[in-house]
Coordinates of N, CA and C in Angstrom, one line a residue:
X15 N 34.6 106.5 76.1 CA 35.8 105.8 76.2 C 36.3 105.1 77.3
X16 N 36.9 103.8 77.0 CA 37.4 103.1 78.2 C 38.9 102.8 77.8
X17 N 39.7 102.7 78.8 CA 41.1 102.3 78.6 C 41.4 101.0 79.3
X18 N 41.6 99.7 78.5 CA 41.8 98.6 78.9 C 43.4 98.6 79.2
X19 N 43.9 98.2 80.3 CA 45.4 97.9 80.6 C 45.8 96.5 80.9
X20 N 46.8 96.0 80.5 CA 47.2 94.8 80.6 C 48.8 94.7 81.2
X21 N 49.1 94.4 82.6 CA 50.3 94.2 83.1 C 51.0 92.9 83.0
X22 N 52.2 92.9 83.3 CA 52.9 91.9 83.7 C 53.4 91.0 82.3
X23 N 53.4 91.7 81.1 CA 53.8 91.1 79.9 C 55.4 91.7 79.7
X24 N 55.9 91.5 78.4 CA 55.3 90.7 77.4 C 55.0 89.1 77.7
X25 N 54.1 88.6 77.2 CA 53.9 87.0 77.6 C 54.0 86.3 76.1
X26 N 54.8 85.4 76.0 CA 55.2 84.9 74.7 C 53.7 83.9 74.2
X27 N 52.8 83.9 75.0 CA 51.7 83.0 74.6 C 50.4 83.7 74.6
X28 N 50.2 84.7 75.5 CA 49.0 85.3 75.6 C 48.7 86.9 74.8
X29 N 49.9 87.4 74.9 CA 50.0 88.8 74.3 C 49.3 88.9 73.0
X30 N 49.8 88.2 72.2 CA 49.3 88.2 70.6 C 47.9 87.8 70.6
X31 N 47.4 86.8 71.6 CA 46.1 86.5 71.4 C 45.2 87.7 71.8
X32 N 45.6 88.6 72.8 CA 44.8 89.7 73.2 C 45.3 90.8 72.0
X33 N 46.2 91.0 71.4 CA 46.4 92.0 70.3 C 45.3 91.6 69.1
X34 N 45.4 90.3 68.9 CA 44.5 89.8 67.9 C 42.9 90.1 67.8
X35 N 42.7 90.1 69.4 CA 41.3 90.4 69.5 C 41.0 91.8 69.4
X36 N 41.8 92.8 69.8 CA 41.9 94.0 69.8 C 41.6 94.4 68.3
X37 N 42.7 93.8 67.4 CA 42.6 94.1 65.9 C 41.4 93.8 65.4
X38 N 40.8 92.5 65.8 CA 39.6 92.2 65.2 C 38.5 93.3 65.3
X39 N 38.4 94.0 66.6 CA 37.5 94.9 66.9 C 38.0 96.4 66.6
X40 N 39.0 96.6 66.0 CA 39.6 97.8 65.8 C 39.8 98.8 67.0
X41 N 40.2 98.0 67.9 CA 40.5 98.6 69.3 C 42.0 98.7 69.8
X42 N 42.2 99.6 70.5 CA 43.5 99.7 71.3 C 43.5 99.5 72.8
X43 N 44.5 99.1 73.4 CA 44.7 99.0 74.7 C 46.2 99.7 75.2
X44 N 46.4 99.3 76.3 CA 47.6 99.7 76.9 C 48.4 98.7 77.6
X45 N 49.6 98.3 77.3 CA 50.4 97.3 78.0 C 51.5 97.7 78.9
X46 N 51.5 97.2 80.0 CA 52.3 97.8 81.0 C 53.4 96.5 81.2
X47 N 54.5 96.7 80.6 CA 55.5 95.4 80.4 C 56.6 95.7 81.4
X48 N 57.1 94.6 81.9 CA 58.2 94.3 83.0 C 59.6 94.6 82.1
X49 N 60.4 95.2 82.5 CA 61.7 95.3 81.9 C 62.6 94.1 81.5
X50 N 62.6 93.1 82.5 CA 63.4 92.0 82.3 C 62.7 91.1 81.2
X51 N 61.2 91.2 81.2 CA 60.5 90.2 80.1 C 60.7 91.0 78.7
X52 N 60.8 92.2 78.7 CA 60.9 93.0 77.4 C 62.2 92.7 76.8
X53 N 63.3 92.3 77.8 CA 64.5 91.8 77.2 C 64.4 90.3 76.7
X54 N 63.6 89.5 77.3 CA 63.5 88.2 77.1 C 62.6 88.0 75.8
X55 N 61.8 88.7 75.7 CA 60.8 88.6 74.7 C 60.6 90.2 73.7
X56 N 61.6 90.3 73.0 CA 61.6 91.7 72.5 C 60.7 91.7 71.2
X57 N 60.5 90.6 70.6 CA 59.6 90.5 69.3 C 58.1 90.6 69.9
X58 N 57.6 90.2 71.0 CA 56.2 90.4 71.4 C 56.3 91.8 71.7
X59 N 57.0 92.5 72.4 CA 57.2 93.9 72.7 C 56.9 94.6 71.6
X60 N 57.6 94.4 70.4 CA 57.6 95.2 69.1 C 56.2 94.8 68.7
X61 N 55.5 93.5 68.7 CA 54.2 93.3 68.2 C 53.2 94.3 68.8
X62 N 53.2 94.5 70.1 CA 52.3 95.4 71.0 C 52.4 96.6 70.3
X63 N 53.6 97.2 70.1 CA 54.0 98.6 69.6 C 53.4 98.6 68.1
X64 N 53.6 97.6 67.5 CA 53.2 97.7 65.9 C 51.6 97.7 65.7
X65 N 51.1 97.2 66.9 CA 49.6 96.8 66.7 C 48.8 98.4 66.9
X66 N 49.5 99.4 67.1 CA 48.9 100.5 67.5 C 48.7 100.8 69.1
X67 N 49.1 99.8 69.7 CA 48.7 99.9 71.1 C 49.9 100.9 71.9
X68 N 49.5 101.2 73.1 CA 50.6 102.0 73.9 C 51.3 101.0 74.9
X69 N 52.6 101.2 75.1 CA 53.3 100.2 75.7 C 54.0 101.1 77.0
X70 N 53.5 101.0 78.3 CA 54.3 101.7 79.2 C 55.1 100.7 80.1
X71 N 55.9 101.1 81.1 CA 56.9 100.3 81.9 C 56.3 100.0 83.2
X72 N 56.6 98.9 83.5 CA 56.1 98.2 84.8 C 57.2 97.9 85.7
X73 N 58.2 98.7 85.8 CA 59.4 98.6 86.6 C 60.3 97.5 85.7
X74 N 61.6 97.4 86.1 CA 62.5 96.5 85.5 C 62.1 94.9 86.0
X75 N 62.2 94.8 87.1 CA 62.1 93.6 87.9 C 60.8 93.2 88.7
X76 N 59.6 94.2 88.4 CA 58.2 93.9 89.3 C 58.7 94.0 90.6
X77 N 59.3 94.9 91.0 CA 59.7 95.2 92.5 C 58.7 96.4 93.0
X78 N 58.5 96.5 94.4 CA 57.6 97.3 95.0 C 58.7 98.6 95.2
X79 N 58.3 99.6 94.3 CA 59.2 100.8 94.5 C 59.1 101.4 95.8
X80 N 58.0 101.3 96.5 CA 57.8 102.0 97.9 C 58.9 101.4 98.9
X81 N 59.4 100.4 98.6 CA 60.4 99.7 99.4 C 61.9 100.1 99.2
X82 N 62.0 100.9 98.2 CA 63.4 101.1 97.6 C 63.9 102.6 97.9
X83 N 65.2 102.6 98.0 CA 65.8 104.2 98.0 C 65.8 104.7 96.7
X84 N 66.0 106.0 96.8 CA 65.9 106.8 95.9 C 66.9 106.3 94.5
X85 N 68.2 105.9 94.9 CA 69.1 105.4 93.9 C 68.6 104.0 93.4
X86 N 67.8 103.3 94.2 CA 67.4 101.8 93.7 C 66.1 102.1 92.7
X87 N 65.4 103.0 93.1 CA 64.2 103.5 92.1 C 64.9 103.9 90.8
X88 N 65.8 104.8 90.8 CA 66.3 105.3 89.7 C 67.1 104.1 88.9
X89 N 67.7 103.1 89.4 CA 68.3 102.2 88.8 C 67.2 101.2 88.0
X90 N 65.9 100.9 88.8 CA 64.9 100.1 88.3 C 64.3 101.0 87.1
X91 N 64.1 102.2 87.0 CA 63.9 103.0 86.0 C 64.7 103.0 84.8
X92 N 66.0 103.2 85.1 CA 66.9 103.4 84.2 C 67.1 102.0 83.2
X93 N 67.1 101.0 84.0 CA 67.1 99.7 83.3 C 66.1 99.3 82.3
X94 N 64.8 99.7 82.8 CA 63.6 99.3 82.3 C 63.5 100.3 80.9
X95 N 63.8 101.6 81.2 CA 64.0 102.6 80.0 C 64.9 102.2 79.0
X96 N 66.1 101.7 79.4 CA 67.1 101.5 78.4 C 66.8 100.0 77.6
X97 N 66.0 99.1 78.1 CA 65.6 97.9 77.4 C 64.4 98.4 76.4
X98 N 63.7 99.3 77.0 CA 62.4 99.7 76.1 C 63.0 100.5 74.9
X99 N 63.9 101.5 75.0 CA 64.3 102.1 74.0 C 65.3 101.4 72.8
X100 N 66.2 100.3 73.5 CA 66.7 99.4 72.6 C 65.9 98.5 71.6
X101 N 64.9 98.2 72.3 CA 63.9 97.4 71.6 C 62.9 98.1 70.7
X102 N 62.5 99.2 71.0 CA 61.5 100.0 70.2 C 62.0 101.2 69.6
X103 N 63.2 101.6 70.0 CA 63.8 103.0 69.4 C 62.9 104.2 70.0
X104 N 62.2 103.9 71.0 CA 61.2 105.0 71.5 C 61.5 105.2 73.0
X105 N 61.1 106.2 73.5 CA 61.3 106.6 74.9 C 59.9 106.2 75.6
X106 N 59.8 105.8 76.9 CA 58.6 105.4 77.5 C 57.9 106.8 77.6
X107 N 56.5 106.7 77.6 CA 55.5 107.9 77.9 C 55.3 107.8 79.3
X108 N 55.0 106.6 80.1 CA 54.6 106.6 81.4 C 54.8 105.1 82.0
X109 N 54.5 105.1 83.2 CA 54.6 103.7 83.8 C 53.6 103.5 84.9
X110 N 53.6 102.3 85.1 CA 52.5 101.9 86.1 C 53.3 101.1 87.2
X111 N 53.4 101.9 88.5 CA 54.3 101.2 89.6 C 53.7 99.8 90.0
X112 N 54.4 98.8 90.3 CA 53.9 97.7 90.8 C 53.1 97.7 91.9
X113 N 52.1 97.1 91.8 CA 51.0 97.0 92.9 C 50.3 98.4 92.8
X114 N 50.6 99.4 92.2 CA 50.1 100.7 92.1 C 50.9 101.6 93.1
X115 N 51.9 101.0 93.8 CA 52.4 101.8 95.0 C 53.4 102.8 94.5
X116 N 53.1 103.9 95.0 CA 53.8 105.3 94.8 C 53.7 106.3 95.8
X117 N 54.8 106.1 96.8 CA 54.8 107.0 97.8 C 55.4 108.2 97.4
X118 N 55.7 109.2 98.4 CA 56.3 110.5 97.9 C 57.5 110.3 97.4
X119 N 58.5 109.5 97.7 CA 59.9 109.3 97.2 C 59.5 108.9 95.7
X120 N 58.7 107.9 95.6 CA 58.5 107.3 94.3 C 58.2 108.5 93.1
X121 N 57.0 109.1 93.7 CA 56.4 110.4 92.7 C 57.4 111.4 92.5
X122 N 58.5 111.7 93.5 CA 59.5 112.7 93.2 C 60.4 112.2 92.4
X123 N 60.9 110.9 92.3 CA 61.9 110.3 91.8 C 61.6 109.8 90.4
X124 N 60.5 109.4 90.1 CA 60.2 108.8 88.7 C 59.9 109.9 87.8
X125 N 60.5 110.0 86.8 CA 60.4 111.0 85.8 C 59.3 110.7 84.7
X126 N 58.0 110.4 85.0 CA 57.3 109.8 84.0 C 55.8 109.9 84.9
X127 N 54.8 110.2 84.1 CA 53.4 110.0 84.8 C 53.2 108.7 85.2
X128 N 52.4 108.6 86.3 CA 52.2 107.3 86.9 C 50.8 106.7 86.6
X129 N 50.5 105.8 86.0 CA 49.2 105.4 85.6 C 48.6 104.0 86.3
X130 N 47.7 104.4 87.3 CA 47.3 103.4 88.0 C 45.8 103.0 87.4
X131 N 44.7 102.7 88.3 CA 43.5 102.4 87.7 C 42.3 102.6 88.7
X132 N 41.2 102.5 88.1 CA 40.0 102.7 89.1 C 39.0 101.4 89.1
X133 N 39.2 100.4 87.9 CA 38.5 99.3 87.8 C 39.6 98.1 87.9
X134 N 39.5 97.3 89.0 CA 40.3 95.9 89.2 C 39.7 94.8 88.7
X135 N 40.1 94.1 87.8 CA 39.4 93.0 87.4 C 39.6 91.8 88.4
X136 N 40.6 91.9 89.2 CA 40.9 90.8 90.1 C 41.2 89.4 89.5
X137 N 41.7 89.8 88.1 CA 41.8 88.4 87.4 C 43.3 87.7 87.9
X138 N 44.1 88.3 88.6 CA 45.2 87.8 89.3 C 44.6 86.9 90.4
X139 N 43.5 87.1 91.1 CA 43.0 86.5 92.4 C 42.0 85.4 91.8
X140 N 41.3 85.7 91.1 CA 40.2 84.7 90.7 C 40.5 83.7 89.4
X141 N 41.3 84.4 88.5 CA 41.6 83.5 87.4 C 40.4 82.6 86.8
X142 N 39.4 83.4 86.6 CA 38.1 82.7 86.3 C 37.5 83.8 85.4
X143 N 37.1 83.3 84.2 CA 36.6 84.3 83.2 C 35.3 85.1 83.8
X144 N 34.3 84.2 84.4 CA 33.1 84.7 84.7 C 33.3 85.5 85.9
X145 N 34.0 85.4 86.8 CA 34.4 86.2 87.9 C 35.1 87.5 87.6
X146 N 35.8 87.5 86.5 CA 36.7 88.7 86.1 C 35.6 89.6 85.4
X147 N 34.6 89.0 84.7 CA 33.6 89.9 84.0 C 32.7 90.4 85.0
X148 N 32.2 89.6 86.0 CA 31.4 90.1 87.1 C 32.1 91.2 88.0
X149 N 33.4 91.0 88.2 CA 34.0 92.3 89.0 C 34.1 93.4 87.9
X150 N 34.5 93.5 86.7 CA 34.5 94.5 85.8 C 32.9 95.3 85.8
X151 N 32.0 94.3 85.6 CA 30.8 94.9 85.4 C 29.8 95.6 86.5
X152 N 30.6 95.4 88.0 CA 30.3 96.2 89.0 C 30.1 97.7 88.7
X153 N 31.0 98.2 87.5 CA 31.0 99.5 87.2 C 30.0 99.5 86.0
X154 N 29.2 100.6 86.0 CA 28.2 100.9 85.1 C 28.5 101.7 84.1
X155 N 29.2 102.9 84.4 CA 29.8 103.9 83.4 C 31.2 103.8 83.4
X156 N 31.7 103.3 82.3 CA 33.0 103.1 81.8 C 33.8 104.4 81.2
X157 N 33.1 105.6 80.9 CA 33.6 106.6 80.2 C 34.7 107.2 81.1
X158 N 36.0 107.4 80.5 CA 37.1 107.9 81.3 C 37.8 106.8 82.2
X159 N 37.2 105.7 82.3 CA 37.8 104.6 83.4 C 39.1 103.9 82.8
X160 N 39.7 103.5 83.5 CA 41.0 102.5 83.5 C 40.8 101.3 84.0
X161 N 40.7 100.2 83.3 CA 40.6 98.8 83.9 C 42.0 98.0 83.9
X162 N 42.3 97.5 84.9 CA 43.6 96.7 85.0 C 43.3 95.2 84.8
X163 N 44.2 94.5 84.2 CA 44.0 93.4 83.8 C 45.5 92.6 83.7
X164 N 45.8 91.3 83.8 CA 47.1 91.0 83.7 C 47.1 90.0 82.3
X165 N 48.1 90.2 81.6 CA 48.3 89.5 80.3 C 48.8 88.1 80.5
X166 N 48.9 87.5 81.7 CA 49.7 86.2 82.1 C 48.6 85.1 82.4
X167 N 47.3 85.4 82.2 CA 46.3 84.3 82.5 C 45.4 84.2 81.5
X168 N 45.1 82.9 81.2 CA 44.2 82.4 80.1 C 42.9 83.0 80.2
X169 N 42.4 83.0 81.6 CA 41.1 83.4 82.0 C 41.1 84.8 81.5
X170 N 42.1 85.6 81.5 CA 42.1 87.0 81.1 C 41.7 87.1 79.5
X171 N 42.3 86.3 78.9 CA 42.2 86.2 77.6 C 40.8 85.9 77.2
X172 N 40.0 85.0 77.5 CA 38.9 84.5 77.5 C 37.9 85.7 78.0
X173 N 38.2 86.4 78.9 CA 37.2 87.4 79.3 C 37.4 88.5 78.4
X174 N 38.4 88.8 78.0 CA 38.7 89.9 76.9 C 37.9 89.6 75.6
X175 N 37.9 88.5 75.2 CA 37.1 87.8 74.1 C 35.8 88.3 74.0
X176 N 35.1 88.3 75.3 CA 33.8 88.6 75.5 C 33.5 90.2 75.9
X177 N 34.5 90.8 76.7 CA 34.4 92.1 77.2 C 34.5 93.1 76.0
X178 N 35.5 93.0 75.1 CA 35.7 94.0 74.1 C 34.5 94.0 73.3
X179 N 33.9 93.2 72.7 CA 32.7 93.3 71.7 C 31.4 94.0 72.8
X180 N 31.3 93.6 73.8 CA 30.2 93.9 74.7 C 30.4 95.4 74.9
X181 N 31.4 95.8 75.3 CA 31.7 97.2 75.5 C 31.4 98.1 74.3
X182 N 32.0 97.6 73.0 CA 31.6 98.3 72.0 C 30.2 98.4 71.8
X183 N 29.5 97.4 71.9 CA 28.0 97.2 71.7 C 27.3 98.2 72.6
X184 N 28.1 98.5 73.8 CA 27.3 99.6 74.6 C 27.7 101.0 74.3
X185 N 28.6 101.1 73.1 CA 28.8 102.4 72.8 C 30.1 103.0 73.2
X186 N 30.9 102.1 73.7 CA 32.2 102.6 74.1 C 33.4 102.4 73.1
X187 N 34.4 103.5 72.8 CA 35.6 103.3 72.0 C 36.5 102.9 73.1
X188 N 37.4 101.7 72.7 CA 38.6 101.3 73.7 C 39.8 101.8 73.0
X189 N 40.5 102.7 73.9 CA 41.5 103.6 73.4 C 42.7 103.3 74.4
X190 N 44.0 103.9 74.0 CA 45.1 103.9 74.7 C 45.1 104.9 75.8
X191 N 46.0 104.7 76.8 CA 46.1 105.9 77.8 C 46.4 107.2 77.2
X192 N 47.1 107.2 76.2 CA 47.7 108.6 75.5 C 46.3 109.1 74.8
X193 N 45.5 108.3 74.0 CA 44.4 108.7 73.5 C 43.3 109.4 74.4
X194 N 43.1 108.6 75.4 CA 42.2 109.0 76.5 C 42.7 110.2 77.2
X195 N 43.7 110.6 77.6 CA 44.3 111.7 78.1 C 44.1 113.0 77.1
X196 N 44.4 112.6 75.7 CA 44.4 113.6 74.8 C 42.7 114.1 74.5
X197 N 41.9 113.0 74.5 CA 40.4 113.1 74.2 C 39.9 114.1 75.4
X198 N 40.4 113.9 76.6 CA 39.7 114.1 77.9 C 40.4 115.5 78.3
X199 N 41.3 116.0 77.3 CA 42.1 117.4 77.4 C 42.8 117.4 78.9
X200 N 43.6 116.2 79.2 CA 44.6 116.0 80.2 C 45.9 116.0 79.7
X201 N 46.9 116.8 80.3 CA 48.2 116.8 80.0 C 48.9 116.0 81.1
X202 N 49.4 114.8 80.6 CA 49.9 114.0 81.8 C 51.4 114.5 82.4
X203 N 51.2 114.7 83.7 CA 52.6 115.2 84.2 C 53.2 114.3 85.0
X204 N 54.6 114.5 84.9 CA 55.7 113.4 85.5 C 55.5 113.5 87.1
X205 N 55.2 112.1 87.8 CA 55.2 112.2 89.1 C 53.9 112.2 89.7
X206 N 52.9 112.5 88.8 CA 51.5 112.4 89.3 C 50.9 110.9 89.0
X207 N 49.8 110.8 89.7 CA 49.1 109.5 89.8 C 47.9 109.6 89.2
X208 N 47.6 108.8 88.2 CA 46.2 108.9 87.4 C 45.4 107.8 87.7
X209 N 44.2 107.6 88.0 CA 43.2 106.6 88.2 C 42.3 106.5 87.2
X210 N 41.8 107.6 86.8 CA 40.9 107.8 85.7 C 40.9 109.1 85.0
X211 N 40.1 109.3 83.9 CA 40.1 110.6 83.3 C 38.8 111.1 83.2

């Protein structure tokens, strides 16, 4: 099993394209959405949810939590959780801290499991389909791994079109973080950072 994750949405142009690719191959992924964009694009957030994918929080304003006070961290979390609940009617299961930064104050303040990654596509840096795939394929065994991508680049959508059927052909199931944790007998704990399962 492998967990593809997509940060920085919901994106009004590209999120649905990624959902369509996932559905074409009967696969699921996890979106880590920014609170102020959830507010701006509630129908896109609902589409992620309705597709059977997981949606986690990615702070309210994409700020580096390591630079904030306890009160500021709580405010970021509360605003993000409120938007998520208002749009989906659900509570957040987990979050991805911006830049993966989670110092001790963040870990003790955030009341959710923190989901990072062990495979970085570097799509934010290269914005090139071939380079994204090359970066991901430096890993040979994807079982239990979490891959980070960003939903805001066309090159990422192009890479995903190739990546998903290829991983399936190699025998992998593409699952959400929740499914991966469940299948790997891992109970997600608040304040703990996860990189893989």
